[in-house]
Structure formats: C-alpha cells, structure tokens
Amino acid sequence: MDFSSLAAKYGTPLYVYDFDHFKSRYEELKEAFSGRKSLICYAVKANSNLSVIKLFANLGAGADCVSIGEVRRALMAGVPKYKIIFSGVGKRDDEIEEALKEDILFLNLESEAEMLRVEEIARKMDKKARISVRVNPDIDPRTHPYISTGLTENKFGVDIEIAKKMYAYAGKSTHLEPVGIHFHIGSQLTELEPIYEAAQKVSELLKALLALKIDIKFFDVGGGLGVIYDNEETIVPYDYAQAILSTLSGTDVTIVCEPGRFMTANGGYFLTKVLYEKTSKTKRFVIVDGAMNDLIRPTLYEAFHGVEVVGKESVKSKADIVGPICESGDFFAKDEELAETAHGDLVVIKSAGSYGFSMSSNYNTRPRAAEVAVEGGEDRMIRQRESFENLIALEKDFLK
Ligand SMILES: *Cc1c(COP(=O)(O)O)cnc(C)c1O
C-alpha cells in the first residue's frame, strides 16, 4: 500500500482500510463454518463506518449492534433486517421500541428486568419480540481484564440458572419468542480452550431447552477472535469453528458469530506525520500530529501497535511516539526501536482498523481524522475529515 501518496492526497492524521483484506477475513471465517447453517454478524462497534458495514453486507454478513444508532447504521448500509441483532446491557425503552418496529432478527437480553421491559413494550405494540438470552458461562477468557466479559464479576449476561428461568418464562409469554441463545466471553481471545468450554456449557443449556420444546434456532457464540498485534499466537478460524461445532452434535441450530476485531483490525492503518523530535535526559520523543483522541487503545488497554517510519531504514534507537494532547497517557508506542525522523516524515501505526476510529473523540477540540478505503488498487474517501465548524455546530447558536 502506498502510504505516502495516500497521506499526500488526503492529509494526516488519516485512517486507511484495506477492503480486500476485510473481505478475505469475512470469507475465511464463513468458509470455516461451511457445511453448517451459519450467519456472521459483523460487530459494528469495531469499525462503524457505513462503507465498511456495506462491504460486509454485500458479502452476506449480518450486523451485531449495541445501540439503536448502530442498528440504524446497519439498515442504512443495506444489512437486511432479518440479519440484525441488538445486544447490550442497557437498552433504553425507545431503543427497544424501535428495534421491535424494525422487526430485526432478535434482541439479546442481559437481565430479567430487561426481559420484562421488552415484554411490556412488545405488549403495548401488540407484537411478539424475538429474543435470545446472553448467558454468562463464568469462564476466564485469559485476555486483558478490561475486555473480559464472561466471568460472574463482569456486568454482562446472566448466570445459567437465571437464564433457565428466563427461557421458561419467555416460552410461555404471548409477547416473547425465545429464538436464540448467546454468550460472548471477551475480546482479543487467543486461546481456544475457554471458547470451547463456554460453548460446551451453553450447548448443554441449549439441549435442555430443546428438550422442553423451547424452539431455539440460533446458537450465538459472540465475537472475540483475537488478531496479531505483536507476535501473539492466534486461533485458526477452522479450529474455532470445529470446537464450536463439536458441542452441537444432534442439533440443527444456525450458528451465529459476531466478530469485530477479527474482521477489521489487521486491515486498518493509522497514518500520522512527525512534527518534532526531542530528547530529555532519559528519553527520546517523536511528536506526531495524531493523538489519543484518534486512537485510544494504547492508553486504554496498554495495547501494543506495530509502528514504522515510512521509507526510513537508518540506524534505529528507542523512542516514545506521542501526540499533542495534554495528557501523559497520550502515546502510541513506548520504547520502540525507531529510525531517526525529520519534520514531515510519515509514521504508520498498524492493526488500527478496529476500535480505532470508532473510539475516537474530539478531546482538545481536535477534529476527527478522515477515513479512506483502498479496494482493488483504487482509493476513495469514506468519511470526510471533520472541520472546526462541525465541532462547534451544536454550541454556537447558544453564545450569548
Ligand atoms: C464487542 C462485542 C463483539 C465483538 O467483539 P470482538 O472482540 O471485536 O470480536 C461481539 N459481541 C458482543 C456482544 C460484543 O459486545
């Protein structure tokens, strides 16, 4: 990929996405589940750009959404309503109502209280809400604590015993239709064993429900497949699929999975330009024009991203890459071997396609970066760079 031309054409900071890579990731995962009914619902929160969602929709993917805003994005990008799932621990009444009105595939419920809200809203609308319960299998996913979700100490899902009660209740309700069962134990999972154990536990519940004539059609295994940021060993999609399938013998459910990071992380690059270098008594700093408001993963999760100075192979020495924001946490890399840089040199931050732009903010009144897609050798803008005017649009009329 010609990063220098892209930076020259679109400016920096800039997100660049390799759509051909995104496509191949989808196809690799879909292929792993071949021979079984499966639906890959792209987790929109990883990278919510409409053109990204549309790319996956065109390949046949559905969407896993965690707000009504994401549901609207999915619909707008062309995801059929019967392939849209709405998850999340805290859905508002208006969000539930709109999801029911749009008649999406199902809502993933995360508490008994939420189930009763959904039933009440469906009753008022004279509808039958298709639902699934997110089971917390209490399994340690062995990932970073901030992205672990499948332990009882995490806020997500309900214990298996409560899930059973919920299904029994929903099975009798005239306004609820239990169609799915769901778990999602964490993100950036690099070991297969916890996923297998979770699938095993939840498949036992599935089989118990089927025996009770509760007609579960979808076995939703969540997302979480890890990717390579540094030198991690990751899970091979084929092994992942086999592990899950091995727990489902004798059933005819459709497998749903909700990958986010797996689909878009490695095909995304964040381009930023060097402003200055400086050295203190103990450190070398490379100060760039991108910042933690653009890509917060290093700060938030102590995440590692590979970095490279484009076209520079000179002698390297250790440096921190930092942004202009007034926070010590504003960094992309610490103590990385980096070539000597000059003003205007281009730095590429790798594997930035997931939880990059979608977690960006306007902190320090910094307009968000532009986003560009590269597909079949052609590049095109898929989101304009924000302007100062965009940032103040909702405030300026209130100036007194
Ligand atoms: C975040 C999330 C996903 C996607 O996670 P990845 O690690 O990006 O694959 C899938 N399902 C649910 C319910 C989520 O919250």
Tab-separated table of C-alpha atoms and ligand atoms in Angstrom:
chain	number	residue	atom	x	y	z
A	1	MET	CA	0.000	0.000	0.000
A	2	ASP	CA	1.386	3.421	-0.972
A	3	PHE	CA	1.024	5.248	2.330
A	4	SER	CA	2.993	8.302	1.193
A	5	SER	CA	0.660	9.007	-1.732
A	6	LEU	CA	-2.403	8.471	0.432
A	7	ALA	CA	-1.078	10.870	3.077
A	8	ALA	CA	-0.238	13.422	0.395
A	9	LYS	CA	-3.681	13.108	-1.190
A	10	TYR	CA	-5.866	13.066	1.930
A	11	GLY	CA	-3.688	14.659	4.623
A	12	THR	CA	-2.955	13.366	8.124
A	13	PRO	CA	-3.941	12.083	10.596
A	14	LEU	CA	-5.674	9.511	8.421
A	15	TYR	CA	-7.252	6.087	8.719
A	16	VAL	CA	-6.704	3.762	5.758
A	17	TYR	CA	-8.596	0.494	5.377
A	18	ASP	CA	-7.637	-2.357	3.071
A	19	PHE	CA	-11.096	-3.502	1.936
A	20	ASP	CA	-9.641	-6.515	0.109
A	21	HIS	CA	-8.162	-7.690	3.408
A	22	PHE	CA	-11.505	-7.107	5.194
A	23	LYS	CA	-13.202	-9.208	2.513
A	24	SER	CA	-10.741	-12.070	2.845
A	25	ARG	CA	-11.246	-12.150	6.611
A	26	TYR	CA	-15.004	-12.488	6.192
A	27	GLU	CA	-14.567	-15.221	3.618
A	28	GLU	CA	-12.081	-17.129	5.751
A	29	LEU	CA	-14.476	-17.234	8.684
A	30	LYS	CA	-17.523	-18.027	6.575
A	31	GLU	CA	-15.609	-20.875	4.957
A	32	ALA	CA	-14.677	-22.276	8.375
A	33	PHE	CA	-18.363	-22.772	9.150
A	34	SER	CA	-19.264	-24.211	5.766
A	35	GLY	CA	-21.319	-27.372	5.903
A	36	ARG	CA	-23.467	-25.884	8.651
A	37	LYS	CA	-26.047	-23.077	8.603
A	38	SER	CA	-24.199	-20.001	9.788
A	39	LEU	CA	-24.634	-16.256	9.937
A	40	ILE	CA	-21.724	-13.928	10.510
A	41	CYS	CA	-22.984	-10.762	12.160
A	42	TYR	CA	-20.231	-8.168	11.969
A	43	ALA	CA	-19.843	-6.367	15.323
A	44	VAL	CA	-20.448	-2.824	14.148
A	45	LYS	CA	-18.787	-1.194	17.146
A	46	ALA	CA	-15.333	-2.334	15.985
A	47	ASN	CA	-15.487	-0.059	12.951
A	48	SER	CA	-18.850	1.589	12.328
A	49	ASN	CA	-18.144	3.353	9.047
A	50	LEU	CA	-21.162	2.914	6.734
A	51	SER	CA	-18.975	1.815	3.825
A	52	VAL	CA	-17.342	-0.858	5.987
A	53	ILE	CA	-20.722	-2.217	7.084
A	54	LYS	CA	-21.893	-2.118	3.465
A	55	LEU	CA	-18.856	-4.078	2.290
A	56	PHE	CA	-19.722	-6.887	4.711
A	57	ALA	CA	-23.454	-6.658	3.966
A	58	ASN	CA	-22.713	-7.148	0.261
A	59	LEU	CA	-20.804	-10.322	1.112
A	60	GLY	CA	-23.832	-11.650	3.002
A	61	ALA	CA	-22.961	-10.659	6.549
A	62	GLY	CA	-25.420	-9.502	9.174
A	63	ALA	CA	-24.737	-6.987	11.934
A	64	ASP	CA	-24.378	-7.188	15.702
A	65	CYS	CA	-25.366	-3.819	17.146
A	66	VAL	CA	-25.091	-2.394	20.652
A	67	SER	CA	-27.185	0.766	20.273
A	68	ILE	CA	-30.110	1.807	18.138
A	69	GLY	CA	-27.684	4.127	16.361
A	70	GLU	CA	-25.741	1.077	15.219
A	71	VAL	CA	-28.991	-0.632	14.146
A	72	ARG	CA	-29.773	2.437	12.026
A	73	ARG	CA	-26.294	2.360	10.526
A	74	ALA	CA	-26.708	-1.331	9.647
A	75	LEU	CA	-30.083	-0.747	7.984
A	76	MET	CA	-28.761	2.281	6.122
A	77	ALA	CA	-25.759	0.294	4.868
A	78	GLY	CA	-28.062	-2.370	3.442
A	79	VAL	CA	-27.982	-5.127	6.058
A	80	PRO	CA	-31.341	-6.952	5.811
A	81	LYS	CA	-33.410	-6.576	8.994
A	82	TYR	CA	-33.529	-10.341	9.426
A	83	LYS	CA	-29.747	-10.371	9.850
A	84	ILE	CA	-29.560	-7.678	12.550
A	85	ILE	CA	-29.043	-8.447	16.246
A	86	PHE	CA	-29.318	-5.921	19.055
A	87	SER	CA	-27.114	-6.628	22.109
A	88	GLY	CA	-26.043	-4.645	25.172
A	89	VAL	CA	-26.675	-4.468	28.926
A	90	GLY	CA	-28.601	-1.203	28.968
A	91	LYS	CA	-31.139	-0.762	26.201
A	92	ARG	CA	-33.486	2.218	26.617
A	93	ASP	CA	-37.258	1.887	26.074
A	94	ASP	CA	-37.144	3.937	22.877
A	95	GLU	CA	-34.341	1.720	21.547
A	96	ILE	CA	-36.306	-1.458	22.279
A	97	GLU	CA	-39.406	0.002	20.671
A	98	GLU	CA	-37.573	0.996	17.518
A	99	ALA	CA	-35.851	-2.402	17.275
A	100	LEU	CA	-39.245	-4.128	17.520
A	101	LYS	CA	-40.739	-1.782	14.964
A	102	GLU	CA	-37.866	-2.515	12.566
A	103	ASP	CA	-38.540	-6.229	13.110
A	104	ILE	CA	-34.863	-7.194	13.426
A	105	LEU	CA	-33.746	-10.818	13.898
A	106	PHE	CA	-33.631	-10.767	17.723
A	107	LEU	CA	-32.690	-8.832	20.836
A	108	ASN	CA	-30.011	-10.289	23.089
A	109	LEU	CA	-31.284	-9.873	26.642
A	110	GLU	CA	-28.910	-9.399	29.531
A	111	SER	CA	-31.182	-9.402	32.616
A	112	GLU	CA	-34.595	-10.499	33.872
A	113	ALA	CA	-35.556	-6.857	34.331
A	114	GLU	CA	-34.744	-6.165	30.709
A	115	MET	CA	-36.825	-9.147	29.606
A	116	LEU	CA	-39.856	-7.749	31.447
A	117	ARG	CA	-39.333	-4.312	29.825
A	118	VAL	CA	-39.156	-5.909	26.382
A	119	GLU	CA	-42.293	-7.949	27.081
A	120	GLU	CA	-44.154	-4.855	28.274
A	121	ILE	CA	-43.125	-2.806	25.246
A	122	ALA	CA	-43.998	-5.655	22.850
A	123	ARG	CA	-47.396	-5.976	24.560
A	124	LYS	CA	-48.116	-2.266	24.059
A	125	MET	CA	-47.124	-2.590	20.404
A	126	ASP	CA	-49.142	-5.792	20.042
A	127	LYS	CA	-46.038	-7.653	18.878
A	128	LYS	CA	-44.134	-10.795	19.710
A	129	ALA	CA	-40.481	-9.946	20.392
A	130	ARG	CA	-37.882	-12.440	19.182
A	131	ILE	CA	-35.287	-12.742	21.919
A	132	SER	CA	-32.148	-14.510	22.967
A	133	VAL	CA	-30.591	-14.589	26.431
A	134	ARG	CA	-26.954	-13.770	26.969
A	135	VAL	CA	-25.600	-16.429	29.270
A	136	ASN	CA	-22.560	-15.677	31.372
A	137	PRO	CA	-20.793	-19.054	31.447
A	138	ASP	CA	-18.317	-17.897	34.139
A	139	ILE	CA	-15.204	-18.820	32.200
A	140	ASP	CA	-11.911	-16.995	32.333
A	141	PRO	CA	-11.140	-15.983	28.739
A	142	ARG	CA	-7.497	-15.235	29.657
A	143	THR	CA	-7.436	-11.836	27.979
A	144	HIS	CA	-6.959	-8.269	29.307
A	145	PRO	CA	-9.344	-7.672	32.275
A	146	TYR	CA	-10.882	-4.626	30.543
A	147	ILE	CA	-12.036	-6.788	27.643
A	148	SER	CA	-13.032	-9.871	29.627
A	149	THR	CA	-16.810	-10.261	29.779
A	150	GLY	CA	-17.610	-13.873	30.636
A	151	LEU	CA	-16.922	-14.005	34.378
A	152	THR	CA	-19.557	-13.501	37.086
A	153	GLU	CA	-17.618	-10.418	38.200
A	154	ASN	CA	-18.361	-8.831	34.796
A	155	LYS	CA	-21.590	-6.909	34.209
A	156	PHE	CA	-22.575	-8.936	31.148
A	157	GLY	CA	-25.233	-11.597	30.739
A	158	VAL	CA	-26.933	-13.741	33.383
A	159	ASP	CA	-25.974	-16.935	35.217
A	160	ILE	CA	-27.104	-20.204	33.661
A	161	GLU	CA	-29.697	-20.758	36.410
A	162	ILE	CA	-31.291	-17.368	35.782
A	163	ALA	CA	-31.165	-17.951	32.029
A	164	LYS	CA	-33.170	-21.159	32.506
A	165	LYS	CA	-35.837	-19.253	34.434
A	166	MET	CA	-35.927	-16.564	31.746
A	167	TYR	CA	-36.442	-19.105	28.964
A	168	ALA	CA	-39.196	-20.852	30.908
A	169	TYR	CA	-40.946	-17.513	31.394
A	170	ALA	CA	-40.404	-16.301	27.821
A	171	GLY	CA	-41.576	-19.636	26.406
A	172	LYS	CA	-44.988	-19.042	27.963
A	173	SER	CA	-45.303	-15.335	27.242
A	174	THR	CA	-47.597	-14.243	24.413
A	175	HIS	CA	-45.251	-11.345	23.669
A	176	LEU	CA	-41.867	-13.047	23.769
A	177	GLU	CA	-40.466	-15.642	21.413
A	178	PRO	CA	-37.164	-17.170	22.514
A	179	VAL	CA	-35.283	-17.988	19.304
A	180	GLY	CA	-31.638	-17.750	20.315
A	181	ILE	CA	-29.064	-18.432	22.969
A	182	HIS	CA	-25.997	-16.262	23.317
A	183	PHE	CA	-22.631	-15.910	25.003
A	184	HIS	CA	-19.630	-13.663	24.462
A	185	ILE	CA	-16.766	-14.188	26.899
A	186	GLY	CA	-14.363	-11.455	25.901
A	187	SER	CA	-12.298	-9.834	23.211
A	188	GLN	CA	-8.851	-10.491	21.736
A	189	LEU	CA	-9.111	-14.171	22.674
A	190	THR	CA	-6.011	-16.091	21.680
A	191	GLU	CA	-6.772	-19.433	23.303
A	192	LEU	CA	-9.355	-21.876	22.042
A	193	GLU	CA	-9.942	-23.728	25.306
A	194	PRO	CA	-12.082	-21.066	27.063
A	195	ILE	CA	-14.278	-20.702	23.965
A	196	TYR	CA	-14.735	-24.457	23.775
A	197	GLU	CA	-15.602	-24.659	27.486
A	198	ALA	CA	-18.123	-21.842	27.161
A	199	ALA	CA	-19.718	-23.402	24.072
A	200	GLN	CA	-19.876	-26.734	25.877
A	201	LYS	CA	-21.618	-25.221	28.919
A	202	VAL	CA	-24.072	-23.204	26.862
A	203	SER	CA	-24.803	-26.085	24.471
A	204	GLU	CA	-25.910	-28.164	27.463
A	205	LEU	CA	-28.426	-25.466	28.300
A	206	LEU	CA	-29.454	-25.370	24.635
A	207	LYS	CA	-30.133	-29.107	24.632
A	208	ALA	CA	-32.122	-28.855	27.873
A	209	LEU	CA	-34.247	-26.080	26.348
A	210	LEU	CA	-34.830	-28.044	23.135
A	211	ALA	CA	-35.989	-30.987	25.267
A	212	LEU	CA	-38.503	-28.635	26.896
A	213	LYS	CA	-39.809	-27.777	23.396
A	214	ILE	CA	-38.386	-24.282	23.527
A	215	ASP	CA	-37.559	-23.839	19.897
A	216	ILE	CA	-34.088	-22.267	19.865
A	217	LYS	CA	-32.915	-21.712	16.291
A	218	PHE	CA	-29.754	-19.658	16.766
A	219	PHE	CA	-26.636	-20.518	18.744
A	220	ASP	CA	-24.845	-17.186	19.027
A	221	VAL	CA	-21.220	-17.597	20.069
A	222	GLY	CA	-20.415	-13.877	20.202
A	223	GLY	CA	-17.185	-12.439	18.875
A	224	GLY	CA	-13.784	-12.156	20.438
A	225	LEU	CA	-11.467	-13.912	17.975
A	226	GLY	CA	-8.045	-12.422	18.589
A	227	VAL	CA	-5.721	-10.947	15.976
A	228	ILE	CA	-1.992	-10.421	15.730
A	229	TYR	CA	-0.815	-7.049	17.023
A	230	ASP	CA	2.673	-8.092	18.017
A	231	ASN	CA	3.672	-11.742	17.928
A	232	GLU	CA	0.641	-13.422	19.507
A	233	GLU	CA	-0.365	-16.942	18.587
A	234	THR	CA	-3.958	-16.679	17.442
A	235	ILE	CA	-6.821	-19.082	16.922
A	236	VAL	CA	-7.189	-20.577	13.463
A	237	PRO	CA	-10.784	-19.983	12.232
A	238	TYR	CA	-11.110	-23.612	11.144
A	239	ASP	CA	-10.205	-24.861	14.654
A	240	TYR	CA	-12.540	-22.283	16.168
A	241	ALA	CA	-15.441	-23.489	14.051
A	242	GLN	CA	-14.657	-27.157	14.733
A	243	ALA	CA	-14.518	-26.583	18.501
A	244	ILE	CA	-17.941	-24.942	18.461
A	245	LEU	CA	-19.476	-27.454	16.066
A	246	SER	CA	-18.238	-30.332	18.228
A	247	THR	CA	-20.542	-29.142	21.041
A	248	LEU	CA	-23.621	-29.077	18.822
A	249	SER	CA	-23.959	-32.622	17.548
A	250	GLY	CA	-27.556	-33.771	17.346
A	251	THR	CA	-28.911	-30.245	16.987
A	252	ASP	CA	-29.910	-28.287	13.913
A	253	VAL	CA	-29.299	-24.732	15.118
A	254	THR	CA	-27.865	-21.977	12.966
A	255	ILE	CA	-24.513	-20.761	14.264
A	256	VAL	CA	-24.277	-17.027	14.652
A	257	CYS	CA	-20.976	-15.371	15.360
A	258	GLU	CA	-20.251	-11.719	15.993
A	259	PRO	CA	-16.649	-10.942	15.064
A	260	GLY	CA	-15.480	-7.350	15.128
A	261	ARG	CA	-11.754	-7.146	15.625
A	262	PHE	CA	-11.093	-10.277	13.539
A	263	MET	CA	-12.710	-8.650	10.526
A	264	THR	CA	-11.170	-5.187	10.547
A	265	ALA	CA	-8.178	-4.827	12.912
A	266	ASN	CA	-5.299	-6.029	10.756
A	267	GLY	CA	-6.530	-4.356	7.566
A	268	GLY	CA	-6.519	-0.878	9.126
A	269	TYR	CA	-3.661	1.623	9.322
A	270	PHE	CA	-3.423	4.936	11.100
A	271	LEU	CA	-1.168	7.433	9.336
A	272	THR	CA	0.329	10.322	11.223
A	273	LYS	CA	3.124	12.807	10.469
A	274	VAL	CA	6.119	13.686	12.552
A	275	LEU	CA	6.070	17.234	13.884
A	276	TYR	CA	9.159	17.263	16.060
A	277	GLU	CA	11.692	15.152	17.848
A	278	LYS	CA	13.080	15.977	21.244
A	279	THR	CA	15.143	14.250	23.872
A	280	SER	CA	15.055	14.617	27.612
A	281	LYS	CA	17.732	13.348	29.982
A	282	THR	CA	16.294	9.869	29.750
A	283	LYS	CA	14.046	9.663	26.718
A	284	ARG	CA	13.699	10.251	23.029
A	285	PHE	CA	10.249	11.507	21.974
A	286	VAL	CA	8.808	11.559	18.476
A	287	ILE	CA	5.893	14.000	18.498
A	288	VAL	CA	3.291	13.349	15.794
A	289	ASP	CA	0.097	15.036	14.583
A	290	GLY	CA	-2.187	12.151	15.607
A	291	ALA	CA	-3.170	11.627	19.227
A	292	MET	CA	-5.041	9.538	21.767
A	293	ASN	CA	-8.314	11.136	20.665
A	294	ASP	CA	-7.767	9.376	17.309
A	295	LEU	CA	-6.582	6.005	18.645
A	296	ILE	CA	-7.016	5.379	22.348
A	297	ARG	CA	-6.135	1.684	22.548
A	298	PRO	CA	-2.539	2.141	23.764
A	299	THR	CA	-3.775	4.356	26.602
A	300	LEU	CA	-6.953	2.473	27.468
A	301	TYR	CA	-5.772	-1.137	27.212
A	302	GLU	CA	-1.992	-0.801	27.268
A	303	ALA	CA	-2.361	-2.195	23.754
A	304	PHE	CA	0.629	-2.703	21.505
A	305	HIS	CA	0.580	-1.473	17.893
A	306	GLY	CA	3.415	-2.049	15.443
A	307	VAL	CA	4.877	1.206	14.113
A	308	GLU	CA	7.026	2.114	11.152
A	309	VAL	CA	8.541	5.281	9.748
A	310	VAL	CA	7.838	5.131	6.009
A	311	GLY	CA	10.932	4.958	3.838
A	312	LYS	CA	13.438	5.229	6.673
A	313	GLU	CA	15.796	2.368	7.336
A	314	SER	CA	18.526	4.339	9.114
A	315	VAL	CA	20.023	3.392	12.447
A	316	LYS	CA	17.315	2.901	14.989
A	317	SER	CA	17.081	3.828	18.628
A	318	LYS	CA	14.402	3.587	21.278
A	319	ALA	CA	11.706	6.269	21.265
A	320	ASP	CA	8.209	7.041	22.506
A	321	ILE	CA	5.724	8.158	19.867
A	322	VAL	CA	3.478	10.761	21.461
A	323	GLY	CA	0.702	13.105	20.381
A	324	PRO	CA	-0.009	16.779	21.101
A	325	ILE	CA	-2.719	16.175	23.726
A	326	CYS	CA	-2.223	17.464	27.255
A	327	GLU	CA	-2.104	14.040	28.898
A	328	SER	CA	0.834	11.815	29.783
A	329	GLY	CA	-1.312	8.944	28.515
A	330	ASP	CA	-1.184	10.376	25.009
A	331	PHE	CA	1.125	7.899	23.331
A	332	PHE	CA	1.084	5.309	20.527
A	333	ALA	CA	4.279	3.456	21.370
A	334	LYS	CA	6.777	3.286	24.208
A	335	ASP	CA	10.447	2.434	23.913
A	336	GLU	CA	10.144	1.226	20.339
A	337	GLU	CA	13.163	0.958	18.065
A	338	LEU	CA	12.574	3.745	15.589
A	339	ALA	CA	14.535	5.297	12.725
A	340	GLU	CA	15.647	8.886	13.091
A	341	THR	CA	12.859	11.154	11.885
A	342	ALA	CA	12.540	14.623	10.416
A	343	HIS	CA	9.624	17.037	10.283
A	344	GLY	CA	7.014	15.688	7.867
A	345	ASP	CA	8.083	12.036	7.959
A	346	LEU	CA	5.193	9.612	7.855
A	347	VAL	CA	4.565	7.140	10.683
A	348	VAL	CA	2.264	4.166	10.146
A	349	ILE	CA	0.504	2.662	13.164
A	350	LYS	CA	-0.541	-0.849	12.214
A	351	SER	CA	-3.557	-3.027	13.000
A	352	ALA	CA	-5.662	0.052	13.718
A	353	GLY	CA	-8.836	-0.926	11.855
A	354	SER	CA	-10.827	-1.998	14.947
A	355	TYR	CA	-11.644	0.142	17.965
A	356	GLY	CA	-9.646	2.938	16.343
A	357	PHE	CA	-11.828	5.492	14.643
A	358	SER	CA	-14.941	4.111	16.348
A	359	MET	CA	-13.494	5.014	19.772
A	360	SER	CA	-12.210	8.416	18.675
A	361	SER	CA	-13.276	11.674	20.306
A	362	ASN	CA	-12.904	15.412	19.940
A	363	TYR	CA	-10.850	15.880	23.100
A	364	ASN	CA	-8.717	19.034	22.929
A	365	THR	CA	-11.059	20.275	20.158
A	366	ARG	CA	-9.358	18.035	17.662
A	367	PRO	CA	-11.434	17.249	14.564
A	368	ARG	CA	-11.663	13.535	13.826
A	369	ALA	CA	-9.395	12.097	11.118
A	370	ALA	CA	-10.604	11.266	7.615
A	371	GLU	CA	-11.153	7.624	6.612
A	372	VAL	CA	-10.106	6.137	3.285
A	373	ALA	CA	-10.829	2.762	1.691
A	374	VAL	CA	-8.436	1.002	-0.673
A	375	GLU	CA	-10.105	-1.652	-2.807
A	376	GLY	CA	-8.795	-3.345	-5.949
A	377	GLY	CA	-5.918	-0.867	-6.099
A	378	GLU	CA	-8.239	2.178	-6.006
A	379	ASP	CA	-8.563	4.547	-3.060
A	380	ARG	CA	-11.596	6.556	-2.061
A	381	MET	CA	-12.698	8.707	0.863
A	382	ILE	CA	-15.333	7.083	3.063
A	383	ARG	CA	-15.504	9.777	5.734
A	384	GLN	CA	-14.512	13.372	5.425
A	385	ARG	CA	-12.085	14.941	7.825
A	386	GLU	CA	-14.068	16.880	10.438
A	387	SER	CA	-13.831	20.653	10.451
A	388	PHE	CA	-13.804	23.123	13.313
A	389	GLU	CA	-17.288	24.138	12.139
A	390	ASN	CA	-18.526	20.553	12.618
A	391	LEU	CA	-17.216	20.583	16.165
A	392	ILE	CA	-18.987	23.742	17.281
A	393	ALA	CA	-22.175	23.296	15.252
A	394	LEU	CA	-24.325	22.334	18.236
A	395	GLU	CA	-22.981	25.085	20.526
A	396	LYS	CA	-22.556	28.220	18.514
A	397	ASP	CA	-26.221	29.243	18.482
A	398	PHE	CA	-26.213	29.392	22.266
A	399	LEU	CA	-23.491	32.026	22.553
A	400	LYS	CA	-24.862	34.993	24.444
B	1	LIG	C1	-17.757	-6.263	21.374
B	1	LIG	C2	-18.647	-7.386	21.086
B	1	LIG	C3	-18.401	-8.220	19.996
B	1	LIG	C4	-17.184	-8.107	19.115
B	1	LIG	O1	-16.017	-8.358	19.807
B	1	LIG	P1	-14.628	-8.541	19.010
B	1	LIG	O2	-13.665	-8.844	20.073
B	1	LIG	O3	-14.338	-7.264	18.329
B	1	LIG	O4	-14.807	-9.651	18.049
B	1	LIG	C5	-19.313	-9.223	19.743
B	1	LIG	N1	-20.415	-9.404	20.508
B	1	LIG	C6	-20.672	-8.611	21.568
B	1	LIG	C7	-21.902	-8.847	22.358
B	1	LIG	C8	-19.799	-7.578	21.898
B	1	LIG	O5	-20.047	-6.819	22.954
